[in-house]
Short mmCIF file of C-alpha atoms and ligand atoms in Angstrom, two decimals:
data_model
loop_
_atom_site.label_atom_id
_atom_site.label_comp_id
_atom_site.label_asym_id
_atom_site.label_seq_id
_atom_site.Cartn_x
_atom_site.Cartn_y
_atom_site.Cartn_z
CA UNK C 1 80.45 -30.18 59.41
CA UNK C 2 80.93 -27.46 62.01
CA UNK C 3 83.95 -25.05 61.76
CA UNK C 4 84.96 -23.06 64.88
CA UNK C 5 87.71 -20.62 65.93
CA UNK C 6 89.29 -21.78 69.25
CA UNK C 7 92.19 -21.11 71.50
CA UNK C 8 93.03 -24.67 72.28
CA UNK C 9 91.59 -28.07 71.58
CA UNK C 10 92.14 -31.73 71.65
CA UNK C 11 91.10 -33.07 68.34
CA UNK C 12 91.25 -36.55 66.80
CA UNK C 13 93.74 -35.48 64.20
CA UNK C 14 96.03 -32.45 63.75
CA UNK C 15 96.67 -30.94 60.38
CA UNK C 16 100.12 -29.55 59.89
CA UNK C 17 101.68 -27.55 56.83
CA UNK C 18 105.28 -28.14 55.78
CA UNK C 19 107.49 -26.78 53.10
CA UNK C 20 110.65 -28.61 51.98
CA UNK C 21 112.88 -26.60 54.30
CA UNK C 22 110.70 -27.25 57.35
CA UNK C 23 110.62 -30.82 56.55
CA UNK C 24 114.39 -31.10 56.95
CA UNK C 25 114.09 -30.31 60.65
CA UNK C 26 110.81 -31.94 61.43
CA UNK C 27 110.62 -34.36 64.32
CA UNK C 28 108.86 -37.02 62.11
CA UNK C 29 111.32 -36.45 59.19
CA UNK C 30 112.45 -40.01 59.04
CA UNK C 31 109.00 -41.48 58.80
CA UNK C 32 107.83 -38.89 56.36
CA UNK C 33 110.82 -39.42 54.09
CA UNK C 34 110.22 -43.16 54.35
CA UNK C 35 106.63 -42.75 53.11
CA UNK C 36 108.01 -40.76 50.11
CA UNK C 37 106.77 -37.37 51.32
CA UNK C 38 108.77 -34.40 50.00
CA UNK C 39 106.50 -31.64 51.14
CA UNK C 40 105.55 -30.81 47.58
CA UNK C 41 102.41 -28.64 47.16
CA UNK C 42 99.14 -30.54 47.40
CA UNK C 43 100.76 -33.79 48.59
CA UNK C 44 99.76 -35.36 51.87
CA UNK C 45 101.03 -37.87 54.36
CA UNK C 46 98.82 -39.29 57.07
CA UNK C 47 100.72 -40.46 60.14
CA UNK C 48 97.84 -42.19 61.80
CA UNK C 49 99.66 -43.40 64.86
CA UNK C 50 100.69 -39.82 65.63
CA UNK C 51 97.17 -38.51 64.80
CA UNK C 52 98.80 -36.17 62.28
CA UNK C 53 98.08 -35.15 58.75
CA UNK C 54 101.02 -33.51 57.10
CA UNK C 55 100.36 -31.32 54.00
CA UNK C 56 103.06 -30.06 51.55
CA UNK C 57 103.36 -26.42 50.79
CA UNK C 58 105.54 -24.75 48.13
CA UNK C 59 105.34 -21.37 49.85
CA UNK C 60 103.17 -19.63 52.41
CA UNK C 61 101.01 -17.82 49.84
CA UNK C 62 97.25 -17.63 50.37
CA UNK C 63 96.72 -19.56 47.12
CA UNK C 64 98.95 -22.36 48.31
CA UNK C 65 97.19 -22.60 51.72
CA UNK C 66 93.82 -22.62 50.07
CA UNK C 67 94.82 -25.41 47.60
CA UNK C 68 96.60 -27.41 50.39
CA UNK C 69 93.47 -27.22 52.59
CA UNK C 70 91.35 -28.39 49.75
CA UNK C 71 93.43 -31.46 49.35
CA UNK C 72 93.58 -32.03 53.10
CA UNK C 73 89.82 -31.75 53.67
CA UNK C 74 89.03 -34.34 50.94
CA UNK C 75 91.40 -36.73 52.56
CA UNK C 76 89.87 -36.07 56.02
CA UNK C 77 86.42 -36.49 54.61
CA UNK C 78 87.44 -40.01 53.48
CA UNK C 79 88.96 -40.93 56.86
CA UNK C 80 87.23 -41.92 59.99
CA UNK C 81 88.12 -39.03 62.41
CA UNK C 82 85.37 -37.09 64.08
CA UNK C 83 87.38 -33.84 64.56
CA UNK C 84 90.38 -32.16 63.12
CA UNK C 85 92.31 -29.00 63.95
CA UNK C 86 94.34 -26.58 61.87
CA UNK C 87 96.47 -23.82 63.28
CA UNK C 88 95.70 -20.46 61.67
CA UNK C 89 97.18 -16.95 61.51
CA UNK C 90 95.69 -13.51 60.52
CA UNK C 91 97.54 -13.92 57.18
CA UNK C 92 96.15 -17.37 56.17
CA UNK C 93 92.71 -17.69 57.93
CA UNK C 94 90.75 -16.65 54.87
CA UNK C 95 92.45 -19.02 52.55
CA UNK C 96 92.19 -21.89 55.09
CA UNK C 97 88.42 -21.32 55.63
CA UNK C 98 88.02 -21.27 51.77
CA UNK C 99 90.04 -24.39 51.31
CA UNK C 100 88.07 -26.25 54.02
CA UNK C 101 84.53 -25.06 53.18
CA UNK C 102 84.84 -24.76 49.43
CA UNK C 103 87.29 -27.72 48.83
CA UNK C 104 85.16 -29.88 51.12
CA UNK C 105 81.90 -28.85 49.39
CA UNK C 106 79.72 -31.74 48.16
CA UNK C 107 76.42 -31.58 46.30
CA UNK C 108 74.29 -34.64 47.34
CA UNK C 109 70.84 -33.35 46.40
CA UNK C 110 70.30 -35.99 43.70
CA UNK C 111 72.12 -38.92 45.42
CA UNK C 112 69.78 -41.60 46.80
CA UNK C 113 72.46 -42.54 49.31
CA UNK C 114 74.76 -39.61 50.05
CA UNK C 115 78.05 -40.67 51.63
CA UNK C 116 77.95 -40.20 55.32
CA UNK C 117 80.92 -38.36 56.67
CA UNK C 118 82.44 -39.10 60.02
CA UNK C 119 84.17 -35.64 60.25
CA UNK C 120 81.87 -33.49 62.40
CA UNK C 121 84.09 -30.73 63.75
CA UNK C 122 86.95 -28.67 62.26
CA UNK C 123 88.74 -26.36 64.68
CA UNK C 124 90.87 -23.49 63.65
CA UNK C 125 93.27 -22.85 66.42
CA UNK C 126 95.01 -19.60 67.30
CA UNK C 127 96.29 -17.91 70.37
CA UNK C 128 94.63 -14.61 69.98
CA UNK C 129 91.00 -15.34 68.97
CA UNK C 130 89.94 -11.77 69.33
CA UNK C 131 92.38 -10.58 66.60
CA UNK C 132 91.08 -13.14 64.19
CA UNK C 133 87.35 -13.26 64.94
CA UNK C 134 86.17 -10.80 62.37
CA UNK C 135 88.29 -12.27 59.52
CA UNK C 136 87.00 -15.71 60.48
CA UNK C 137 83.34 -14.64 60.45
CA UNK C 138 83.75 -12.77 57.22
CA UNK C 139 85.43 -15.67 55.50
CA UNK C 140 82.64 -18.05 56.60
CA UNK C 141 79.93 -15.67 55.33
CA UNK C 142 81.65 -15.37 51.87
CA UNK C 143 82.42 -19.05 51.71
CA UNK C 144 78.85 -20.02 52.54
CA UNK C 145 77.48 -17.61 49.97
CA UNK C 146 79.71 -19.22 47.46
CA UNK C 147 78.29 -22.64 48.38
CA UNK C 148 74.71 -21.20 48.19
CA UNK C 149 75.47 -20.10 44.56
CA UNK C 150 77.01 -23.47 43.79
CA UNK C 151 73.88 -25.24 45.07
CA UNK C 152 71.66 -23.31 42.78
CA UNK C 153 73.87 -23.65 39.74
CA UNK C 154 73.97 -27.44 40.42
CA UNK C 155 70.17 -27.76 40.58
CA UNK C 156 68.70 -29.35 37.44
CA UNK C 157 66.71 -27.39 34.83
CA UNK C 158 63.61 -29.27 35.91
CA UNK C 159 63.96 -28.08 39.52
CA UNK C 160 65.35 -24.59 38.83
CA UNK C 161 63.29 -22.91 36.21
CA UNK C 162 62.46 -19.22 35.91
CA UNK C 163 59.44 -19.37 38.29
CA UNK C 164 61.24 -21.56 40.89
CA UNK C 165 64.28 -19.20 40.57
CA UNK C 166 61.92 -16.40 41.52
CA UNK C 167 60.63 -18.30 44.50
CA UNK C 168 64.12 -19.00 45.69
CA UNK C 169 64.88 -15.28 45.46
CA UNK C 170 61.86 -14.50 47.49
CA UNK C 171 62.93 -16.95 50.12
CA UNK C 172 66.39 -15.32 50.34
CA UNK C 173 64.76 -11.91 50.58
CA UNK C 174 62.52 -13.12 53.48
CA UNK C 175 65.56 -14.62 55.27
CA UNK C 176 67.90 -11.75 54.74
CA UNK C 177 65.58 -8.72 55.03
CA UNK C 178 65.79 -7.79 51.38
CA UNK C 179 63.17 -6.21 49.24
CA UNK C 180 62.02 -8.36 46.41
CA UNK C 181 60.15 -7.47 43.25
CA UNK C 182 59.32 -10.06 40.55
CA UNK C 183 58.15 -9.06 36.97
CA UNK C 184 56.24 -11.85 35.26
CA UNK C 185 55.52 -11.85 31.48
CA UNK C 186 52.51 -9.52 31.63
CA UNK C 187 54.74 -6.89 33.36
CA UNK C 188 57.66 -7.55 31.07
CA UNK C 189 55.34 -6.89 28.16
CA UNK C 190 54.35 -3.59 29.72
CA UNK C 191 57.96 -2.70 30.10
CA UNK C 192 58.42 -3.44 26.29
CA UNK C 193 61.05 -6.14 27.05
CA UNK C 194 60.26 -7.95 23.85
CA UNK C 195 63.94 -9.14 23.38
CA UNK C 196 63.99 -11.00 26.68
CA UNK C 197 60.41 -12.27 26.16
CA UNK C 198 61.32 -13.60 22.64
CA UNK C 199 64.07 -15.85 24.09
CA UNK C 200 61.69 -17.42 26.60
CA UNK C 201 58.75 -17.86 24.34
CA UNK C 202 59.07 -21.47 23.44
CA UNK C 203 59.57 -22.54 27.12
CA UNK C 204 56.70 -23.97 29.11
CA UNK C 205 57.96 -21.75 31.97
CA UNK C 206 57.12 -18.09 32.29
CA UNK C 207 60.10 -15.75 32.12
CA UNK C 208 60.76 -13.78 35.25
CA UNK C 209 62.75 -10.63 36.06
CA UNK C 210 63.86 -10.77 39.66
CA UNK C 211 64.84 -7.63 41.45
CA UNK C 212 66.29 -7.76 44.95
CA UNK C 213 67.37 -4.77 47.05
CA UNK C 214 69.71 -4.58 50.10
CA UNK C 215 69.30 -1.12 51.58
CA UNK C 216 71.56 -0.27 54.61
CA UNK C 217 70.98 3.01 56.55
CA UNK C 218 73.66 5.25 55.16
CA UNK C 219 75.08 3.62 51.94
CA UNK C 220 78.39 4.87 50.71
CA UNK C 221 77.52 3.84 47.15
CA UNK C 222 74.70 2.27 45.14
CA UNK C 223 75.58 -0.74 43.02
CA UNK C 224 73.57 -2.68 40.52
CA UNK C 225 74.43 -6.39 39.88
CA UNK C 226 72.85 -7.85 36.76
CA UNK C 227 72.85 -11.52 36.08
CA UNK C 228 72.16 -13.78 33.12
CA UNK C 229 69.78 -16.40 34.52
CA UNK C 230 69.24 -18.85 31.59
CA UNK C 231 67.97 -21.74 33.59
CA UNK C 232 68.58 -23.79 30.46
CA UNK C 233 70.21 -23.04 27.12
CA UNK C 234 69.42 -25.58 24.56
CA UNK C 235 70.46 -23.09 21.87
CA UNK C 236 66.94 -22.71 20.66
CA UNK C 237 66.24 -23.35 16.87
CA UNK C 238 70.08 -22.83 16.32
CA UNK C 239 70.23 -25.95 18.41
CA UNK C 240 73.48 -26.89 20.19
CA UNK C 241 75.21 -30.02 19.37
CA UNK C 242 74.33 -32.85 21.92
CA UNK C 243 77.72 -32.70 23.69
CA UNK C 244 77.61 -28.91 24.10
CA UNK C 245 74.19 -28.98 25.49
CA UNK C 246 75.22 -31.12 28.58
CA UNK C 247 76.15 -28.69 31.47
CA UNK C 248 73.85 -25.87 30.05
CA UNK C 249 71.97 -25.85 33.24
CA UNK C 250 74.89 -23.64 34.30
CA UNK C 251 73.80 -20.86 32.00
CA UNK C 252 71.97 -19.40 35.04
CA UNK C 253 75.25 -19.04 36.96
CA UNK C 254 75.41 -15.21 36.55
CA UNK C 255 72.01 -14.90 38.16
CA UNK C 256 72.99 -17.39 40.82
CA UNK C 257 76.31 -15.44 41.43
CA UNK C 258 74.45 -12.14 42.02
CA UNK C 259 72.12 -13.76 44.52
CA UNK C 260 75.25 -15.15 46.33
CA UNK C 261 76.75 -11.63 46.27
CA UNK C 262 73.66 -9.85 47.78
CA UNK C 263 73.49 -12.63 50.41
CA UNK C 264 77.03 -12.11 51.35
CA UNK C 265 76.73 -8.30 51.38
CA UNK C 266 73.63 -8.32 53.57
CA UNK C 267 75.26 -10.76 56.05
CA UNK C 268 78.48 -8.84 56.12
CA UNK C 269 76.20 -5.69 56.80
CA UNK C 270 78.26 -3.74 54.28
CA UNK C 271 77.42 0.01 53.97
CA UNK C 272 76.59 -0.40 50.17
CA UNK C 273 73.10 -0.32 48.59
CA UNK C 274 72.90 -3.24 46.28
CA UNK C 275 70.36 -4.04 43.68
CA UNK C 276 70.36 -7.41 41.81
CA UNK C 277 68.45 -7.82 38.58
CA UNK C 278 68.24 -11.34 37.15
CA UNK C 279 66.78 -12.19 33.79
CA UNK C 280 65.45 -15.68 34.42
CA UNK C 281 64.56 -17.31 31.15
CA UNK C 282 64.66 -20.77 29.49
CA UNK C 283 65.90 -20.94 25.87
CA UNK C 284 63.91 -23.79 24.14
CA UNK C 285 62.61 -24.68 20.75
CA UNK C 286 59.11 -25.33 19.40
CA UNK C 287 56.50 -24.01 17.20
CA UNK C 288 56.41 -20.76 19.03
CA UNK C 289 60.18 -20.32 19.27
CA UNK C 290 61.94 -17.07 18.11
CA UNK C 291 63.92 -17.60 14.97
CA UNK C 292 66.99 -16.65 13.10
CA UNK C 293 65.82 -13.92 10.76
CA UNK C 294 63.52 -12.33 13.39
CA UNK C 295 64.06 -8.62 14.19
CA UNK C 296 63.43 -7.80 17.85
CA UNK C 297 62.72 -4.45 19.27
CA UNK C 298 64.52 -4.09 22.54
CA UNK C 299 63.34 -2.10 25.59
CA UNK C 300 65.51 0.88 24.66
CA UNK C 301 64.16 0.85 21.07
CA UNK C 302 67.20 -0.51 19.23
CA UNK C 303 66.37 -3.21 16.77
CA UNK C 304 68.23 -6.51 16.71
CA UNK C 305 68.58 -9.02 13.86
CA UNK C 306 68.52 -12.56 15.23
CA UNK C 307 71.09 -14.44 13.20
CA UNK C 308 71.62 -17.16 15.92
CA UNK C 309 69.11 -18.08 18.72
CA UNK C 310 72.09 -19.48 20.63
CA UNK C 311 73.39 -15.91 21.27
CA UNK C 312 70.43 -15.48 23.60
CA UNK C 313 72.16 -14.27 26.74
CA UNK C 314 72.89 -10.86 25.19
CA UNK C 315 69.24 -10.50 24.05
CA UNK C 316 68.10 -11.05 27.60
CA UNK C 317 70.75 -8.84 29.11
CA UNK C 318 70.02 -6.07 26.66
CA UNK C 319 66.52 -5.59 28.13
CA UNK C 320 67.57 -6.23 31.77
CA UNK C 321 70.52 -3.81 31.61
CA UNK C 322 68.23 -1.13 30.11
CA UNK C 323 65.53 -1.68 32.80
CA UNK C 324 68.20 -1.67 35.65
CA UNK C 325 69.56 1.74 34.47
CA UNK C 326 66.01 3.31 34.48
CA UNK C 327 65.12 1.87 37.89
CA UNK C 328 68.26 2.61 39.78
CA UNK C 329 70.80 5.48 39.43
CA UNK C 330 73.76 3.44 40.44
CA UNK C 331 77.37 4.42 41.06
CA UNK C 332 78.56 1.12 39.55
CA UNK C 333 76.92 -1.49 37.34
CA UNK C 334 78.31 -4.91 36.95
CA UNK C 335 76.86 -7.78 34.91
CA UNK C 336 77.71 -11.46 35.21
CA UNK C 337 77.07 -13.97 32.44
CA UNK C 338 78.12 -17.26 31.08
CA UNK C 339 78.01 -15.45 27.78
CA UNK C 340 80.45 -17.00 25.31
CA UNK C 341 82.46 -20.16 24.68
CA UNK C 342 84.93 -17.67 23.08
CA UNK C 343 85.84 -16.29 26.50
CA UNK C 344 87.15 -19.81 27.43
CA UNK C 345 89.09 -19.95 24.17
CA UNK C 346 90.60 -16.61 25.03
CA UNK C 347 91.47 -16.91 28.68
CA UNK C 348 91.18 -20.62 29.55
CA UNK C 349 88.62 -22.31 31.75
CA UNK C 350 89.82 -20.81 35.03
CA UNK C 351 89.62 -17.08 34.32
CA UNK C 352 86.73 -14.73 34.33
CA UNK C 353 86.81 -12.22 31.38
CA UNK C 354 86.36 -8.58 32.33
CA UNK C 355 85.31 -5.97 29.79
CA UNK C 356 84.42 -2.34 30.04
CA UNK C 357 85.55 1.21 29.37
CA UNK C 358 86.99 2.18 32.77
CA UNK C 359 90.63 1.19 33.24
CA UNK C 360 90.47 2.21 36.81
CA UNK C 361 87.54 -0.07 37.61
CA UNK C 362 89.18 -3.01 35.75
CA UNK C 363 92.32 -2.41 37.74
CA UNK C 364 90.33 -2.33 41.03
CA UNK C 365 88.78 -5.70 40.10
CA UNK C 366 92.08 -7.16 39.27
CA UNK C 367 93.31 -6.22 42.81
CA UNK C 368 90.07 -7.54 44.45
CA UNK C 369 90.35 -10.87 42.52
CA UNK C 370 94.04 -11.39 43.53
CA UNK C 371 93.03 -10.85 47.15
CA UNK C 372 90.12 -13.31 46.94
CA UNK C 373 91.95 -16.08 45.07
CA UNK C 374 89.81 -15.82 41.94
CA UNK C 375 91.29 -15.25 38.47
CA UNK C 376 90.19 -12.44 36.24
CA UNK C 377 91.62 -11.27 32.95
CA UNK C 378 90.88 -8.13 30.93
CA UNK C 379 89.73 -8.40 27.31
CA UNK C 380 90.06 -5.00 25.51
CA UNK C 381 87.25 -3.40 23.39
CA UNK C 382 88.20 -1.88 20.02
CA UNK C 383 86.29 -0.01 17.35
CA UNK C 384 87.20 -2.56 14.61
CA UNK C 385 85.45 -5.41 16.48
CA UNK C 386 82.45 -3.13 17.05
CA UNK C 387 81.80 -2.83 13.34
CA UNK C 388 81.38 -6.57 13.08
CA UNK C 389 77.94 -6.29 14.74
CA UNK C 390 76.45 -4.42 11.85
CA UNK C 391 73.21 -5.70 10.50
CA UNK C 392 71.89 -5.31 6.97
CA UNK C 393 68.27 -5.16 8.09
CA UNK C 394 68.34 -3.94 11.77
CA UNK C 395 70.33 -1.58 13.93
CA UNK C 396 72.55 -4.47 15.18
CA UNK C 397 73.07 -8.10 14.73
CA UNK C 398 73.08 -10.50 17.66
CA UNK C 399 76.21 -12.22 16.39
CA UNK C 400 79.49 -10.92 14.94
CA UNK C 401 80.18 -11.31 11.16
CA UNK C 402 83.60 -12.82 11.91
CA UNK C 403 84.49 -15.78 14.19
CA UNK C 404 87.32 -14.20 16.17
CA UNK C 405 87.08 -12.16 19.40
CA UNK C 406 83.67 -13.54 20.22
CA UNK C 407 83.85 -12.69 23.98
CA UNK C 408 84.72 -9.13 23.05
CA UNK C 409 81.93 -8.76 20.41
CA UNK C 410 79.43 -10.09 22.91
CA UNK C 411 80.61 -7.46 25.38
CA UNK C 412 80.35 -4.80 22.69
CA UNK C 413 76.83 -5.93 21.96
CA UNK C 414 75.96 -5.31 25.59
CA UNK C 415 77.76 -1.91 25.50
CA UNK C 416 75.08 -0.74 22.97
CA UNK C 417 72.58 -0.93 25.79
CA UNK C 418 74.62 1.05 28.26
CA UNK C 419 73.59 4.68 28.46
CA UNK C 420 76.26 7.26 27.73
CA UNK C 421 76.34 8.56 31.38
CA UNK C 422 76.95 5.01 32.64
CA UNK C 423 79.75 3.91 30.26
CA UNK C 424 82.54 4.46 32.87
CA UNK C 425 80.39 2.86 35.70
CA UNK C 426 79.92 -0.43 33.97
CA UNK C 427 81.88 -3.67 33.76
CA UNK C 428 80.89 -6.95 32.09
CA UNK C 429 82.17 -10.23 33.48
CA UNK C 430 82.09 -13.26 31.33
CA UNK C 431 82.12 -16.42 33.68
CA UNK C 432 81.38 -19.03 30.90
CA UNK C 433 84.62 -20.91 31.79
CA UNK C 434 85.03 -20.06 35.44
CA UNK C 435 81.41 -20.75 36.66
CA UNK C 436 81.40 -24.52 36.20
CA UNK C 437 83.94 -27.39 36.08
CA UNK C 438 83.77 -31.10 35.56
CA UNK C 439 87.24 -31.57 36.89
CA UNK C 440 88.30 -30.27 40.30
CA UNK C 441 90.90 -27.39 40.45
CA UNK C 442 92.03 -25.20 43.35
CA UNK C 443 89.16 -25.20 45.95
CA UNK C 444 86.51 -26.02 43.11
CA UNK C 445 84.92 -29.43 42.93
CA UNK C 446 82.65 -30.96 40.22
CA UNK C 447 79.81 -28.59 39.30
CA UNK C 448 79.25 -24.93 39.96
CA UNK C 449 82.16 -22.97 41.39
CA UNK C 450 80.37 -19.88 42.62
CA UNK C 451 82.69 -17.85 40.41
CA UNK C 452 82.32 -14.01 41.07
CA UNK C 453 81.03 -14.26 44.58
CA UNK C 454 84.40 -14.00 46.32
CA UNK C 455 86.00 -11.25 44.14
CA UNK C 456 82.79 -9.18 44.23
CA UNK C 457 82.64 -9.47 48.04
CA UNK C 458 86.18 -8.49 48.20
CA UNK C 459 85.47 -5.42 46.00
CA UNK C 460 82.25 -4.48 47.92
CA UNK C 461 84.24 -4.59 51.19
CA UNK C 462 86.77 -2.03 49.75
CA UNK C 463 84.05 0.39 48.48
CA UNK C 464 84.50 3.89 49.96
N1 LIG B 1 75.61 -20.01 27.11
C1 LIG B 1 76.34 -19.93 25.94
C2 LIG B 1 77.79 -19.76 26.30
C3 LIG B 1 78.58 -20.85 26.97
C4 LIG B 1 79.22 -21.77 26.23
C5 LIG B 1 78.65 -20.88 28.35
C6 LIG B 1 79.86 -22.76 26.88
C7 LIG B 1 79.31 -21.82 28.89
C8 LIG B 1 79.95 -22.80 28.23
C9 LIG B 1 75.82 -18.85 25.06
O1 LIG B 1 74.50 -18.55 25.17
C10 LIG B 1 76.24 -19.24 23.62
O2 LIG B 1 75.65 -20.24 23.26
N2 LIG B 1 76.98 -18.48 23.04
C11 LIG B 1 77.40 -18.78 21.66
C12 LIG B 1 77.50 -17.43 20.93
C13 LIG B 1 77.61 -17.63 19.45
C14 LIG B 1 76.23 -18.26 18.83
C15 LIG B 1 77.87 -16.32 18.85
C16 LIG B 1 78.74 -19.50 21.77
O3 LIG B 1 79.57 -19.08 22.66
O4 LIG B 1 79.04 -20.32 20.90
ZN1 LIG B 2 73.33 -19.79 23.89
ZN1 LIG B 3 73.56 -18.96 26.91
#
């Protein structure tokens, strides 16, 4: 499906948005009312003889436009029109693009007979194309990067394993002019990343650390983006129950998100230097698996008692965060991880959990997220929760001694690997709930959502 910004067009069907007030004076009011259409949010009425699709809207907020467009595009995809047009304004163009591209997203890689869509062209119509061109192009880049992230999250653990993840990053680097450095197990051993290596030991795939760099001429800031890239999380010897294991291909979503972010930033040609570090590892079990009771020596020398091999993401990130801090002196450092089920318990499935020491940074992200249509919620650190990570045998335990506040104790575990001078520069994003869905919501459809790509792009655009 193509999407274009045009001044005028004759399309097979026109999409119109109406609120309850506008419905009262609409020229097709009688027919619409007869059909039971009340202009409620996310309801539709097709008037085929008038080549019109009418969509209900509660108010003209971006969130409502995005959601209405997601509903509309699904209905258009099921119909037999070849082209459709939407009128757009400066205020709603981003939301409309997101609704159409993200709401209309389908992942057909594993379908033997993907459904063929008749809809080939979507036109966004406005009088002053020049005034909207830049917003349009930016919205398309960000929506496409989100779809790119979704595609990789949706790939099966057989197809997307640590080595093929590295290959995919190399391909992106070639296409987008990025620098790419891959560390294999030999190099990881040299770097003393024994914690990350332990998690991947029982896998038949070699673990990889993927470092991509986007370096514009005069960057305003340097930013490191670190992603948890567990291409599969079986739980290891602390095996997950069968029903919890399904969907665990999504445990690489943090790594996939940072790839989407660097793709968007490089295509938007932002004046920010970006480094992405992905710990690509598969958490399996077998004779060579790491065990509860092991004590691991991390890259920064801290020792960790393993009490649960399913709390593996933090063991990988501990080493990757330390490596990233030594490699790049960044102004900001953000990590993305499907880290805890507890984050979903705390905030619900739709919201990304944000943790860190800088209230200002957390506030900036709250603003960026609101602008982008993603949901983020802050989870506060405190010293009492920190004491729950004490170990009787090592410097720190990989799980908390109490069951409550699990998202925060995981964040506090990561905090132990952030150097003193970087504490205020760092935020941790737990995307365990927001990265994947089995039921559609907003502009998200079954599978990976691409969580993080939109709000990080919005933040990166605002960096001064
Ligand atoms: N990858 C999981 C977290 C997760 C759970 C992501 C559900 C998405 C959906 C993580 O590695 C994990 O298993 N965490 C444990 C930690 C526990 C053992 C302290 C969890 O959340 O149960
Ligand atoms: Zn796990
Ligand atoms: Zn995990």
